mmCIF file of C-alpha atoms in Angstrom:
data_model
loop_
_atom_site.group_PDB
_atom_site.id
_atom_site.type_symbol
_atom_site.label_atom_id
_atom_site.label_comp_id
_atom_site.label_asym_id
_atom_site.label_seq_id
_atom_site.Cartn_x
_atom_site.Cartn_y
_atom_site.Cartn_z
ATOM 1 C CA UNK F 8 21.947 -60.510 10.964
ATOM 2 C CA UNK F 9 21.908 -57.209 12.812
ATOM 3 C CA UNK F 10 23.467 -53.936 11.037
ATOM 4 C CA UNK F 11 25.952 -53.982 14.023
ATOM 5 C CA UNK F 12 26.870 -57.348 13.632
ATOM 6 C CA UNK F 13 27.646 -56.479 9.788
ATOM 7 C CA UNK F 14 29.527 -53.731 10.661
ATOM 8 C CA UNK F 15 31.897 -55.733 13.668
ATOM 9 C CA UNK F 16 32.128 -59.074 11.402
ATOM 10 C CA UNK F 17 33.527 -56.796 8.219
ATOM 11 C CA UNK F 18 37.594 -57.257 9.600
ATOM 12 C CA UNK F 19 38.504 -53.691 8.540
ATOM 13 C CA UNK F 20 36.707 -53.979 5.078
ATOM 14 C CA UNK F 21 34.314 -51.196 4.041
ATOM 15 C CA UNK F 22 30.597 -52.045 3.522
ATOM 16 C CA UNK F 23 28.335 -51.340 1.053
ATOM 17 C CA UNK F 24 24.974 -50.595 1.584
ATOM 18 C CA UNK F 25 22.285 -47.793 -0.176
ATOM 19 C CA UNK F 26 18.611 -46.385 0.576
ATOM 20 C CA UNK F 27 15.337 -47.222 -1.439
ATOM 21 C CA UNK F 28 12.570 -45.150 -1.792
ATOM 22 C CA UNK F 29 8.790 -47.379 -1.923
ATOM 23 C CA UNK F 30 7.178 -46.677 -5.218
ATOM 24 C CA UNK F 31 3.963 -44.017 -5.883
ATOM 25 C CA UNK F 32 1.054 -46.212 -4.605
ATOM 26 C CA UNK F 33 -0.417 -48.183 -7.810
ATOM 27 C CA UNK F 34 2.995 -48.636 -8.467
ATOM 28 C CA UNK F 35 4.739 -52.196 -9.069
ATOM 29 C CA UNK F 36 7.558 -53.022 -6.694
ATOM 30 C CA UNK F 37 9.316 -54.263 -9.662
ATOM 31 C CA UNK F 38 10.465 -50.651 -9.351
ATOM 32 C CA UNK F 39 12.296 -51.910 -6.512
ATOM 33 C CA UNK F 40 13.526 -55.038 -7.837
ATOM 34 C CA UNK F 41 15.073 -52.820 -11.274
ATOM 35 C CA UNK F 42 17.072 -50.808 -8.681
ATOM 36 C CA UNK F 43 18.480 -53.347 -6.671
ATOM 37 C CA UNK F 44 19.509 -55.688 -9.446
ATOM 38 C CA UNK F 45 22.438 -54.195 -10.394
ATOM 39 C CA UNK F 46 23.901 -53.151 -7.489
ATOM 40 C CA UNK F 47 23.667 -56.829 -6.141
ATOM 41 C CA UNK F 48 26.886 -57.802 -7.367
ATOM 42 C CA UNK F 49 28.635 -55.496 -4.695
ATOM 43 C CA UNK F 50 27.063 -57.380 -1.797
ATOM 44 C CA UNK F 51 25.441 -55.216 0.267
ATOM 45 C CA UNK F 52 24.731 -57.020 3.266
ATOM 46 C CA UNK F 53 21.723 -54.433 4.236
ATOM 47 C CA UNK F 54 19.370 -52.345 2.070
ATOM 48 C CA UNK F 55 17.529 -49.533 3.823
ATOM 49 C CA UNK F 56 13.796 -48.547 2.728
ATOM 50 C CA UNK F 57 12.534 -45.344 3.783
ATOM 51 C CA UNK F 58 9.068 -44.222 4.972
ATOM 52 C CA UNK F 59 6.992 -41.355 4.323
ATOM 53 C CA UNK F 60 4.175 -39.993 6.524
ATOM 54 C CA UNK F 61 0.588 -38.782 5.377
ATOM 55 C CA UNK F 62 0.136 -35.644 3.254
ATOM 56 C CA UNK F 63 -2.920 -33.410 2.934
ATOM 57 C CA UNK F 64 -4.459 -33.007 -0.575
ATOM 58 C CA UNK F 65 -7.499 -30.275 -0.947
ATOM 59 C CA UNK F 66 -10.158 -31.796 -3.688
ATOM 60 C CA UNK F 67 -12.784 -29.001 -4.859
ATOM 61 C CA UNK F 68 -16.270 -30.463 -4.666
ATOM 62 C CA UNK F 69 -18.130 -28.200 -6.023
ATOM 63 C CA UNK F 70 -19.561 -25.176 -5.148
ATOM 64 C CA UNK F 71 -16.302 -23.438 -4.278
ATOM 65 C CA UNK F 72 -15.783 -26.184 -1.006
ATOM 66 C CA UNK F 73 -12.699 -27.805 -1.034
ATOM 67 C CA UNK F 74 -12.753 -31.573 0.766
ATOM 68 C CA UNK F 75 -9.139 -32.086 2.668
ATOM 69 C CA UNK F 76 -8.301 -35.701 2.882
ATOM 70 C CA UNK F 77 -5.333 -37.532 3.885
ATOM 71 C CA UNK F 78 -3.309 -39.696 1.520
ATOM 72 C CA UNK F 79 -0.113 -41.902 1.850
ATOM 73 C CA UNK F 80 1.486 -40.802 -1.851
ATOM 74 C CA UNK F 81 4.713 -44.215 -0.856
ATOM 75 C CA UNK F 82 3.563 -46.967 1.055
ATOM 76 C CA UNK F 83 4.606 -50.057 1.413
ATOM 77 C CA UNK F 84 7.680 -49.958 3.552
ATOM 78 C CA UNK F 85 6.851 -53.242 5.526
ATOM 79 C CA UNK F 86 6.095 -55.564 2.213
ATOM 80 C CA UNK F 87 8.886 -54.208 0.364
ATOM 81 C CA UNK F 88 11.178 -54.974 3.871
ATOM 82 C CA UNK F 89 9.695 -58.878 3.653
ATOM 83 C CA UNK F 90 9.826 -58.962 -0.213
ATOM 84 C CA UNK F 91 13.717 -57.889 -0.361
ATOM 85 C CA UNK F 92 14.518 -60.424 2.535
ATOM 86 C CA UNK F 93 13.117 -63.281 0.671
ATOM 87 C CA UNK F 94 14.118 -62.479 -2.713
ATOM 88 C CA UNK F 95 17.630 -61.362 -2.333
ATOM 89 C CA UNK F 96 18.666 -62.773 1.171
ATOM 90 C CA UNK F 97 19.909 -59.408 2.268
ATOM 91 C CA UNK F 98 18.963 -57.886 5.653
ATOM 92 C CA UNK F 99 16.242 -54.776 5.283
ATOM 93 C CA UNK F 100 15.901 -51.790 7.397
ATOM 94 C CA UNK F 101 12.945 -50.298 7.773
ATOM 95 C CA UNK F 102 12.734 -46.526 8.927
ATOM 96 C CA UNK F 103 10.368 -46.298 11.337
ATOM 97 C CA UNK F 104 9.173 -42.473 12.558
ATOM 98 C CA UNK F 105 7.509 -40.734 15.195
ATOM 99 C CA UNK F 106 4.729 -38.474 12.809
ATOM 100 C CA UNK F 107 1.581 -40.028 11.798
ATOM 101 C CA UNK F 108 2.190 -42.893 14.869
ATOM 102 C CA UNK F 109 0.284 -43.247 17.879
ATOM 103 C CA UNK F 110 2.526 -45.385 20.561
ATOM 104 C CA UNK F 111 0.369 -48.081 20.160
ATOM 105 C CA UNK F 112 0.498 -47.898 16.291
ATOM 106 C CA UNK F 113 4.057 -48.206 16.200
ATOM 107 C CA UNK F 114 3.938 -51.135 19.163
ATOM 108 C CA UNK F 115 1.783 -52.993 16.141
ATOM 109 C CA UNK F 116 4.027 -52.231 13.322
ATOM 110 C CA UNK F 117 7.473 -53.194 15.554
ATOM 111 C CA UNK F 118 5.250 -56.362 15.962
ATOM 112 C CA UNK F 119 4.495 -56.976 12.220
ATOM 113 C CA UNK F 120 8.314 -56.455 11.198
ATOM 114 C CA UNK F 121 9.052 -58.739 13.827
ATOM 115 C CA UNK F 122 6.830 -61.495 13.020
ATOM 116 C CA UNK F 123 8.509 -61.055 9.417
ATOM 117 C CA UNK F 124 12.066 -61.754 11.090
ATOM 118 C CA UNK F 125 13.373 -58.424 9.972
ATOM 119 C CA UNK F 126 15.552 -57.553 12.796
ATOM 120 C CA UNK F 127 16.970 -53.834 12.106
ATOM 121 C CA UNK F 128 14.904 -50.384 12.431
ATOM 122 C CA UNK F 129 16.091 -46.713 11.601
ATOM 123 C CA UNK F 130 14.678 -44.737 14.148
ATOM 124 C CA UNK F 131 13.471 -41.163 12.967
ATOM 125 C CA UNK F 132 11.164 -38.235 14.108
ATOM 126 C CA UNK F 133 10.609 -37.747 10.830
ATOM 127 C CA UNK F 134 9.780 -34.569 8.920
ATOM 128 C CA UNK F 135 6.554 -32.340 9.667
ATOM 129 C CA UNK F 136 3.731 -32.638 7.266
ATOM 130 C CA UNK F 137 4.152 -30.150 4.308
ATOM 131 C CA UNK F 138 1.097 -28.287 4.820
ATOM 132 C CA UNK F 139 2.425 -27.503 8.474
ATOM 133 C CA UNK F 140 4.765 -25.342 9.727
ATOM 134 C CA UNK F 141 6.448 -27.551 12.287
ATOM 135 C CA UNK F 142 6.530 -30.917 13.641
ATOM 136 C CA UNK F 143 3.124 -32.289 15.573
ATOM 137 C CA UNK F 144 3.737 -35.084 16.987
ATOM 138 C CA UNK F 145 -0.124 -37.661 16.798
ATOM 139 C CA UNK F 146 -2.184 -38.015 19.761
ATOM 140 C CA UNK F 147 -0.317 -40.008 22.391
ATOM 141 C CA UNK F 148 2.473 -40.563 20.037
ATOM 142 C CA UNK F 149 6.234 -39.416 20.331
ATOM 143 C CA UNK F 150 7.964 -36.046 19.698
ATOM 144 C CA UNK F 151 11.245 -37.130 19.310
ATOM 145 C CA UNK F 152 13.575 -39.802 18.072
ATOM 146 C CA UNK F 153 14.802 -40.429 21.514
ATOM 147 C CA UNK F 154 11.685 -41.588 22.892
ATOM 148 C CA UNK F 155 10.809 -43.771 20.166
ATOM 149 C CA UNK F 156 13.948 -45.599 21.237
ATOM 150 C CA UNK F 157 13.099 -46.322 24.145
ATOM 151 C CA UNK F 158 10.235 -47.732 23.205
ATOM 152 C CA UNK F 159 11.891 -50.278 20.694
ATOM 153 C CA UNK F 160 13.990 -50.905 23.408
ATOM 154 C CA UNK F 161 11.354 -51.162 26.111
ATOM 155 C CA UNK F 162 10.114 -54.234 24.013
ATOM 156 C CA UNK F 163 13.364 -55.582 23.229
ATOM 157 C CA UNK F 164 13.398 -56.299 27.405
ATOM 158 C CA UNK F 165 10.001 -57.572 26.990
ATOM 159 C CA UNK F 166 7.626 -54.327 27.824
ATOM 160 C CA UNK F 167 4.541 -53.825 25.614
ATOM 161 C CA UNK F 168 2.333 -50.848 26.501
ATOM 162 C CA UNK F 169 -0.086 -53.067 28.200
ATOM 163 C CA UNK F 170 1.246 -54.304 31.094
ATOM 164 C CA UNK F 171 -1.557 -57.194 31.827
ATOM 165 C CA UNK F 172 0.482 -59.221 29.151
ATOM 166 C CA UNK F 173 1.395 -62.664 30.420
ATOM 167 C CA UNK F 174 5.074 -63.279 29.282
ATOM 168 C CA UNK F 175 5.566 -61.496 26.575
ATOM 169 C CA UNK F 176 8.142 -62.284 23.999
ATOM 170 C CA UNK F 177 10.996 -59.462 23.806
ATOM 171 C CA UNK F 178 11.924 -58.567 20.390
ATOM 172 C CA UNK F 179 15.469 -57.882 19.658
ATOM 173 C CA UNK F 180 15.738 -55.199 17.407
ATOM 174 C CA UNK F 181 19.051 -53.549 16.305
ATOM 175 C CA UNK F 182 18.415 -49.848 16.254
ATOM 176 C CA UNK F 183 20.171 -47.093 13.901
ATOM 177 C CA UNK F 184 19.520 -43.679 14.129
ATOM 178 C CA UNK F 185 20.626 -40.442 11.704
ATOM 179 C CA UNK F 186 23.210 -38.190 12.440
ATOM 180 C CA UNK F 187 23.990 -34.420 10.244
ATOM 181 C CA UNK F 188 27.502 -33.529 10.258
ATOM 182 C CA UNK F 189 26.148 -30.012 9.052
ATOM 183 C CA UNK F 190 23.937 -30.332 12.088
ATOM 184 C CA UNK F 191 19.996 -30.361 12.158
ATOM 185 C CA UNK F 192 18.019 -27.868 10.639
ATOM 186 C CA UNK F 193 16.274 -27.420 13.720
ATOM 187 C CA UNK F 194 19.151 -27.414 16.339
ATOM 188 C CA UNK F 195 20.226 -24.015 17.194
ATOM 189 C CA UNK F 196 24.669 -24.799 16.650
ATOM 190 C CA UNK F 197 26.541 -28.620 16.550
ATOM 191 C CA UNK F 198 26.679 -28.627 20.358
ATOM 192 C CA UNK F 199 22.648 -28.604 20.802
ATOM 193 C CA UNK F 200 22.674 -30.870 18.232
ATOM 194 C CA UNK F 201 25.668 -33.093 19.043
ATOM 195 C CA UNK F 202 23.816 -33.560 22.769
ATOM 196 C CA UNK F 203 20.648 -34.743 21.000
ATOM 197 C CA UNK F 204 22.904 -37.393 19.271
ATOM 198 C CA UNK F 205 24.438 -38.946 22.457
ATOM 199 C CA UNK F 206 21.083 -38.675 23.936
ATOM 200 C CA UNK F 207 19.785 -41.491 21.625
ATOM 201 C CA UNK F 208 23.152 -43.343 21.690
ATOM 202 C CA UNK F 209 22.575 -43.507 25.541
ATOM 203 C CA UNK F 210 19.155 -44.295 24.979
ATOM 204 C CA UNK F 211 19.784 -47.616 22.905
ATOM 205 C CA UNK F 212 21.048 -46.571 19.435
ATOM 206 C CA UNK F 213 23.584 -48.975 18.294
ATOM 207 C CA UNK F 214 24.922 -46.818 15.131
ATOM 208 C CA UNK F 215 24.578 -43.590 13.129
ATOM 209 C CA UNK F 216 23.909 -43.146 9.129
ATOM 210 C CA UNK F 217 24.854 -39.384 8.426
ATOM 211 C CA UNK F 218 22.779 -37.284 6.127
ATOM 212 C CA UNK F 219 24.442 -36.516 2.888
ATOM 213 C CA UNK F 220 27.207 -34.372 2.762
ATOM 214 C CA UNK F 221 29.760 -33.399 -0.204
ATOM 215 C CA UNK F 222 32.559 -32.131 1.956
ATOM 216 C CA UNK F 223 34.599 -35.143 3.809
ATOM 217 C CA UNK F 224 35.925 -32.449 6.174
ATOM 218 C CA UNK F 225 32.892 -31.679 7.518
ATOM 219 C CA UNK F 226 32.410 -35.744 7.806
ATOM 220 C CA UNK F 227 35.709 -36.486 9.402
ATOM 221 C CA UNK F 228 34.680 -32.804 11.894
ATOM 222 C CA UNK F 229 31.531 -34.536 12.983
ATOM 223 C CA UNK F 230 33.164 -37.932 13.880
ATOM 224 C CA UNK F 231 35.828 -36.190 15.906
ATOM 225 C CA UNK F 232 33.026 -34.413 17.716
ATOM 226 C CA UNK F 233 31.238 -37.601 18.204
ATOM 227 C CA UNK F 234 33.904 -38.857 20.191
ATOM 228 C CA UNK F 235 34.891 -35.990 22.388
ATOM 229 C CA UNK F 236 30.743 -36.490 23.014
ATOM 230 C CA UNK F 237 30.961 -39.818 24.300
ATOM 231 C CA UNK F 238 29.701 -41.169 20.892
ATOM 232 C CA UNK F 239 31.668 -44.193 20.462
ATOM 233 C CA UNK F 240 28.785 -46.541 18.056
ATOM 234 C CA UNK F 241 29.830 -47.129 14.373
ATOM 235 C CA UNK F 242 29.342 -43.687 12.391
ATOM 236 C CA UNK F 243 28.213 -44.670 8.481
ATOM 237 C CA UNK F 244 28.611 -41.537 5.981
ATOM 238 C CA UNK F 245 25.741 -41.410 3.721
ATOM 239 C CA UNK F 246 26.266 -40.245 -0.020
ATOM 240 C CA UNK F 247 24.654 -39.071 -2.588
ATOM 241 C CA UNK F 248 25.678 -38.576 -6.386
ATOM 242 C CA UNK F 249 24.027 -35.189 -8.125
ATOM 243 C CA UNK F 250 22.805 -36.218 -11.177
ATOM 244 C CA UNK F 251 20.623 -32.764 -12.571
ATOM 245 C CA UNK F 252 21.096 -29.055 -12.148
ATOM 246 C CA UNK F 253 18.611 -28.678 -10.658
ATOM 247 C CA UNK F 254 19.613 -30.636 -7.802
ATOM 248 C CA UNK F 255 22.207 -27.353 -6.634
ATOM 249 C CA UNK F 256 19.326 -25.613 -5.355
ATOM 250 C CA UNK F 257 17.302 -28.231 -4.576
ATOM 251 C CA UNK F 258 19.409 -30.488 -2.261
ATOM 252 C CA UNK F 259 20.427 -27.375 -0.018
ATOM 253 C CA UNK F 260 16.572 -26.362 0.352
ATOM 254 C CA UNK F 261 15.293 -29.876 1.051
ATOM 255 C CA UNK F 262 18.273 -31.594 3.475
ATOM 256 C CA UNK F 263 20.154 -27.808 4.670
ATOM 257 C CA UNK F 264 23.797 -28.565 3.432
ATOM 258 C CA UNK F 265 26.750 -26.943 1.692
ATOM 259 C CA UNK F 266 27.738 -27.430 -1.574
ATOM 260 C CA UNK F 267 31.518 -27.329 -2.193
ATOM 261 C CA UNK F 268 32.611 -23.974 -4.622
ATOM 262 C CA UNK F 269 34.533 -26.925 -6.724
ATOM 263 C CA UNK F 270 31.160 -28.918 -7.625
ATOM 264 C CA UNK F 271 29.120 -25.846 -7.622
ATOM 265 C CA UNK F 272 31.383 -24.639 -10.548
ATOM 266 C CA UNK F 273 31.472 -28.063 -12.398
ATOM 267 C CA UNK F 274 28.069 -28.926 -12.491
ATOM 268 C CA UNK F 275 27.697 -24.991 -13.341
ATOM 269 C CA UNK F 276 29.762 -25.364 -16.197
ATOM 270 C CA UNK F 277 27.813 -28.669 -16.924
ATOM 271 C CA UNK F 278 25.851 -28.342 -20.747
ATOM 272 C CA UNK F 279 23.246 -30.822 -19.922
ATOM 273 C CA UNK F 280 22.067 -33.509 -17.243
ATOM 274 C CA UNK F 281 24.358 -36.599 -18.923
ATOM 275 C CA UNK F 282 27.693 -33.998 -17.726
ATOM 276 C CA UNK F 283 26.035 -33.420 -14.641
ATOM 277 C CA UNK F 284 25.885 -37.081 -14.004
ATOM 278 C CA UNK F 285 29.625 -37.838 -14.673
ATOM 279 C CA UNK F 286 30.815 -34.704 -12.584
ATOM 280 C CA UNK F 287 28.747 -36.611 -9.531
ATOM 281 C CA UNK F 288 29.760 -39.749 -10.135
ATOM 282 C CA UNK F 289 33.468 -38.900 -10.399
ATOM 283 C CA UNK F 290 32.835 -36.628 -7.096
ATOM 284 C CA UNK F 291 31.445 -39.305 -5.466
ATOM 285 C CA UNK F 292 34.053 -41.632 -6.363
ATOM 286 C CA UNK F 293 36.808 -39.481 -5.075
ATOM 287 C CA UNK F 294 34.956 -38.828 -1.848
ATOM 288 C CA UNK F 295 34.580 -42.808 -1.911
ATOM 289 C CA UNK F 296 38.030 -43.417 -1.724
ATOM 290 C CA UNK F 297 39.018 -40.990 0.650
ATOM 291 C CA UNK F 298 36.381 -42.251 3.682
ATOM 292 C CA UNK F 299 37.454 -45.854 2.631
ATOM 293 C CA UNK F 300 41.143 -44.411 3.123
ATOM 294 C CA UNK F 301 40.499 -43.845 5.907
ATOM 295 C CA UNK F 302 38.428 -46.750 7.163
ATOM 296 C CA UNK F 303 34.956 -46.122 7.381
ATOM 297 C CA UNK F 304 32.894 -49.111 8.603
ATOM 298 C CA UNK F 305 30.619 -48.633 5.310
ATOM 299 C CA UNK F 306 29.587 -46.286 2.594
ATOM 300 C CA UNK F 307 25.381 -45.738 2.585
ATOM 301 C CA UNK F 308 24.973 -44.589 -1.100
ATOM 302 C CA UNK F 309 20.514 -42.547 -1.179
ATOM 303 C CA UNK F 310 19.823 -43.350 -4.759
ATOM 304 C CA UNK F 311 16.494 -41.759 -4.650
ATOM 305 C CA UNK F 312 14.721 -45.046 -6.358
ATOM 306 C CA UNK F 313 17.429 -45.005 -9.617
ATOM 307 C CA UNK F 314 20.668 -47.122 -9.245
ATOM 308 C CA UNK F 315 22.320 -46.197 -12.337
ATOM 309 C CA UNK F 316 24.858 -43.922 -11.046
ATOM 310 C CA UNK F 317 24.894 -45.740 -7.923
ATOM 311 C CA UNK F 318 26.316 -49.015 -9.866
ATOM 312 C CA UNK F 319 28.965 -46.658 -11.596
ATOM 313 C CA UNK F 320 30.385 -45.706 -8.615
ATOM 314 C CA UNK F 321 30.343 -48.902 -6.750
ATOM 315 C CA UNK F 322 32.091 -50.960 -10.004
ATOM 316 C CA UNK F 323 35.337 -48.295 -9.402
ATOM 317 C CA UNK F 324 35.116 -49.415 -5.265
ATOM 318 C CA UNK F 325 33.856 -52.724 -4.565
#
């Protein structure tokens, strides 16, 4: 089934769903299989699996000469899709992303994940490569999220990029895209930002997964804005449960959001990482309740690859 079709068929009931991250390459998936085994029991009835682009690594060679070369450090995204579908009968979505893509690269991979009867993108620019300042988009490729959606939905009416095709098959993808109720980094206020998000609702997204956020105000803001936009698709708030120290300066640097005083001063007062984990699972728990409260189509849990909080917090909901 289609995310959207999840999402109308749940009668008022709040989903859950969470994000996988593809093992290091030379990696087993059974990585992925020990993550999702315990949170099966909650029936998710989709399981997101992210994508990340090339990186640049500089090998010395001898000499002083350093040899740049380009390396995928997480692939796998499509097999992991196809191996999740078959093994737990759950519906995968694949992100799929403008950097590192050619048009005609991501024509072939929509193709492949079609041929594997997976039926539901995420639709991301993605981030820039870390060696570079600021997005580049590839060679004939796209520069923003909104025009890889209309290409996914150019081929869901039936048009490939080469138009000598002799009736070609449409797809029929479902398409989600991100949303930041904190707004993107990039956007210069929530109004710039906001008109980027109806821009790829209008252009064929059918909902939104938010990027993590420990403030439901800010959550509950950003779906009120979404409306007086026009934005009227399902809105899915995406959580995340800290689980180290570390993560307080981490997760603002990486994702740009606010950390609550409240948590701050918890996890502060926190004597080691097994405290921390209990003051974020108990946070997200209480944030939990509150969206479900107040109806939320489903809760998208990013578990970074480990489950083990994620399960905790599910067994008090679901």
């Amino acid at each position: 089934m289609k995310v959207i079709e999840h999402l109308n068929a749940n009668k008022g009931k709040t989903l859950f769903s969470f994000e996988l991250i593809p093992p290091l390459k030379g990696e087993s998936i059974q990585s992925i299989f020990d993550a999702m085994n315990p949170l099966m029991e909650f029936n998710p009835p989709f399981v997101d699996v992210t994508y990340h682009r090339e990186e640049y690594v500089y090998k010395t060679r001898g000499e002083g000469l350093l040899e740049k070369k380009v390396t995928r450090k997480r692939p796998g995204t499509v097999g992991i899709c196809a191996a999740i579908m078959n093994r737990y009968q759950v519906d995968a979505v694949p992100h799929i992303i403008c950097g590192g893509f050619s048009k005609e690269e991501t024509e072939n991979a929509l193709i492949d994940l079609s041929f594997l009867g997976i039926e539901n993108v995420l639709a991301l620019r993605g981030d820039a490569v870390k060696s570079e300042g600021s997005f580049i988009p590839e060679k004939d490729g796209h520069n923003y999220a909104v025009d890889l959606i209309g290409q996914i939905v150019n081929m869901n009416e039936g048009n490939y990029i080469d138009d000598d095709l002799h009736h070609p098959i449409p797809t029929n993808f479902c398409i989600g895209v991100a949303g930041y109720p904190e707004k993107h980094f990039e956007s210069p206020n929530l109004n710039s930002d906001m008109a980027y998000l109806k821009a790829k609702v209008d252009a064929g997204a059918e909902y939104i997964v938010t990027q993590m956020f420990f403030d439901n105000a800010k959550y509950f803001a950003f779906v009120e804005k979404c409306k007086e936009a026009g934005i009227n698709v399902p809105i899915i708030p995406g959580l995340k449960p800290f689980t180290t120290q570390k993560q307080l300066s981490v997760l603002p640097r990486i994702f740009h959001i606010d950390i609550p005083d409240d948590l701050v001063a918890a996890i502060s007062a926190c004597k080691d990482n097994k405290a921390v984990v209990e003051v974020g699972i108990e946070w997200a728990v209480q944030q939990s309740k509150e969206l479900m409260e107040k109806g939320v189509p489903c809760l998208h849990y990013y578990t970074m690859g480990r489950s083990g909080a994620t399960e905790k917090i599910a067994a008090q909901l679901f």
